[in-house]
Short mmCIF file of C-alpha atoms in Angstrom, two decimals:
data_model
loop_
_atom_site.label_atom_id
_atom_site.label_comp_id
_atom_site.label_asym_id
_atom_site.label_seq_id
_atom_site.Cartn_x
_atom_site.Cartn_y
_atom_site.Cartn_z
CA UNK B 315 58.24 39.04 -11.04
CA UNK B 316 58.44 35.28 -10.55
CA UNK B 317 58.04 35.82 -6.79
CA UNK B 318 54.68 37.57 -7.26
CA UNK B 319 53.58 34.76 -9.61
CA UNK B 320 54.57 32.21 -6.99
CA UNK B 321 52.55 34.08 -4.35
CA UNK B 322 49.49 34.18 -6.62
CA UNK B 323 49.78 30.46 -7.36
CA UNK B 324 50.07 29.66 -3.65
CA UNK B 325 47.00 31.79 -2.91
CA UNK B 326 44.99 30.05 -5.65
CA UNK B 327 46.00 26.62 -4.38
CA UNK B 328 44.72 27.61 -0.97
CA UNK B 329 41.36 28.51 -2.49
CA UNK B 330 40.91 25.31 -4.46
CA UNK B 331 42.53 22.82 -2.09
CA UNK B 332 40.11 20.20 -0.81
CA UNK B 333 38.60 20.97 2.55
CA UNK B 334 38.22 18.46 5.34
CA UNK B 335 35.38 20.36 6.98
CA UNK B 336 31.71 19.37 6.69
CA UNK B 337 29.43 21.03 4.17
CA UNK B 338 26.83 23.32 5.65
CA UNK B 339 23.47 21.53 5.65
CA UNK B 340 24.97 18.07 5.07
CA UNK B 341 24.40 15.02 7.27
CA UNK B 342 26.96 14.86 10.07
CA UNK B 343 27.85 12.04 12.45
CA UNK B 344 26.21 12.60 15.80
CA UNK B 345 25.83 10.92 19.15
CA UNK B 346 22.39 11.00 20.71
CA UNK B 347 21.24 10.84 24.30
CA UNK B 348 19.98 7.33 25.16
CA UNK B 349 16.38 8.51 25.63
CA UNK B 350 16.35 10.30 22.24
CA UNK B 351 17.93 7.31 20.52
CA UNK B 352 15.37 4.93 22.07
CA UNK B 353 12.51 7.06 20.70
CA UNK B 354 14.05 7.13 17.22
CA UNK B 355 14.61 3.36 17.32
CA UNK B 356 10.95 2.78 18.23
CA UNK B 357 9.83 4.98 15.32
CA UNK B 358 12.26 3.22 12.97
CA UNK B 359 11.19 -0.29 14.05
CA UNK B 360 7.54 0.47 13.40
CA UNK B 361 8.22 1.78 9.90
CA UNK B 362 10.71 -0.96 8.98
CA UNK B 363 8.12 -3.57 9.97
CA UNK B 364 5.55 -1.84 7.78
CA UNK B 365 8.02 -1.65 4.88
CA UNK B 366 9.02 -5.34 5.06
CA UNK B 367 5.62 -6.61 3.91
CA UNK B 368 6.94 -10.04 2.88
CA UNK B 369 8.32 -10.73 6.36
CA UNK B 370 5.74 -12.62 8.49
CA UNK B 371 7.57 -11.91 11.76
CA UNK B 372 8.33 -8.59 13.38
CA UNK B 373 11.91 -7.38 13.16
CA UNK B 374 13.70 -5.56 15.94
CA UNK B 375 16.77 -3.32 16.03
CA UNK B 376 19.63 -5.37 17.45
CA UNK B 377 22.38 -2.81 16.88
CA UNK B 378 22.74 0.84 15.89
CA UNK B 379 25.58 1.07 13.39
CA UNK B 380 25.59 4.82 12.74
CA UNK B 381 23.64 7.95 13.64
CA UNK B 382 23.77 11.14 11.60
CA UNK B 383 21.80 14.36 11.71
CA UNK B 384 21.01 17.18 9.31
CA UNK B 385 19.54 20.51 10.33
CA UNK B 386 16.77 21.60 7.97
CA UNK B 387 13.50 23.30 8.98
CA UNK B 388 13.63 20.67 11.69
CA UNK B 389 16.13 17.84 12.04
CA UNK B 390 16.61 14.78 9.85
CA UNK B 391 18.06 11.83 11.76
CA UNK B 392 19.57 9.10 9.62
CA UNK B 393 19.95 5.81 11.45
CA UNK B 394 21.79 2.82 10.05
CA UNK B 395 20.62 -0.17 12.05
CA UNK B 396 20.91 -3.94 12.01
CA UNK B 397 17.54 -5.64 12.47
CA UNK B 398 16.83 -9.25 13.35
CA UNK B 399 13.73 -11.39 12.98
CA UNK B 400 11.82 -11.90 16.24
CA UNK B 401 9.65 -14.76 17.47
CA UNK B 402 6.58 -12.47 17.29
CA UNK B 403 4.36 -12.66 14.24
CA UNK B 404 2.97 -9.51 12.68
CA UNK B 405 -0.61 -8.95 13.75
CA UNK B 406 -0.01 -10.11 17.30
CA UNK B 407 -0.56 -7.29 19.75
CA UNK B 408 2.64 -7.22 21.77
CA UNK B 409 5.13 -4.72 22.99
CA UNK B 410 8.47 -5.03 21.19
CA UNK B 411 10.17 -5.51 24.56
CA UNK B 412 8.74 -9.04 24.81
CA UNK B 413 9.69 -10.00 21.25
CA UNK B 414 13.02 -11.78 21.42
CA UNK B 415 15.21 -12.01 18.34
CA UNK B 416 15.50 -15.53 16.95
CA UNK B 417 19.09 -16.76 17.29
CA UNK B 418 20.88 -17.83 14.13
CA UNK B 419 18.63 -15.86 11.79
CA UNK B 420 20.00 -13.70 9.00
CA UNK B 421 19.93 -10.02 9.94
CA UNK B 422 19.42 -7.05 7.64
CA UNK B 423 20.92 -3.58 7.58
CA UNK B 424 18.43 -0.75 7.18
CA UNK B 425 18.84 2.98 6.65
CA UNK B 426 15.99 5.00 8.12
CA UNK B 427 15.55 8.77 7.98
CA UNK B 428 13.27 10.31 10.61
CA UNK B 429 12.30 13.96 10.21
CA UNK B 430 11.43 15.77 13.43
CA UNK B 431 10.27 19.21 14.47
CA UNK B 432 10.70 19.08 18.24
CA UNK B 433 8.91 22.38 18.90
CA UNK B 434 5.58 20.96 17.69
CA UNK B 435 6.18 17.29 18.61
CA UNK B 436 6.16 16.18 14.95
CA UNK B 437 7.94 13.05 13.66
CA UNK B 438 7.72 11.34 10.28
CA UNK B 439 9.79 8.64 8.61
CA UNK B 440 10.80 9.92 5.19
CA UNK B 441 12.94 7.00 4.01
CA UNK B 442 13.41 3.31 4.70
CA UNK B 443 15.86 1.16 2.76
CA UNK B 444 16.82 -2.33 3.86
CA UNK B 445 19.51 -4.49 2.30
#
């Protein structure tokens, strides 16, 4: 009798034990091809610069800290990036490639979520949060 109770308890523990696997539909760490990452960074930079209204200079991604993805009706890409203030002022028409980051300036960490549907070439930033 006690043996069957022990078996039932062991089976229940197996059902309620914490799992180390990812939840279906949750964001998961991902590595992206350099070309894909460059496109996402360009989209993120544009939106971060729009979001940081009080910043007179453009900011530029200086480091990608983390990339995650979530499959929905398309794909959400969550980028955690460090941005630095550049020498270029907002309103100047320049390519970001020529805007050098000012040395010694305080950088910020930003989380940006970009939603994409690759089959119809659709991209939209759905969240920007900078610390």
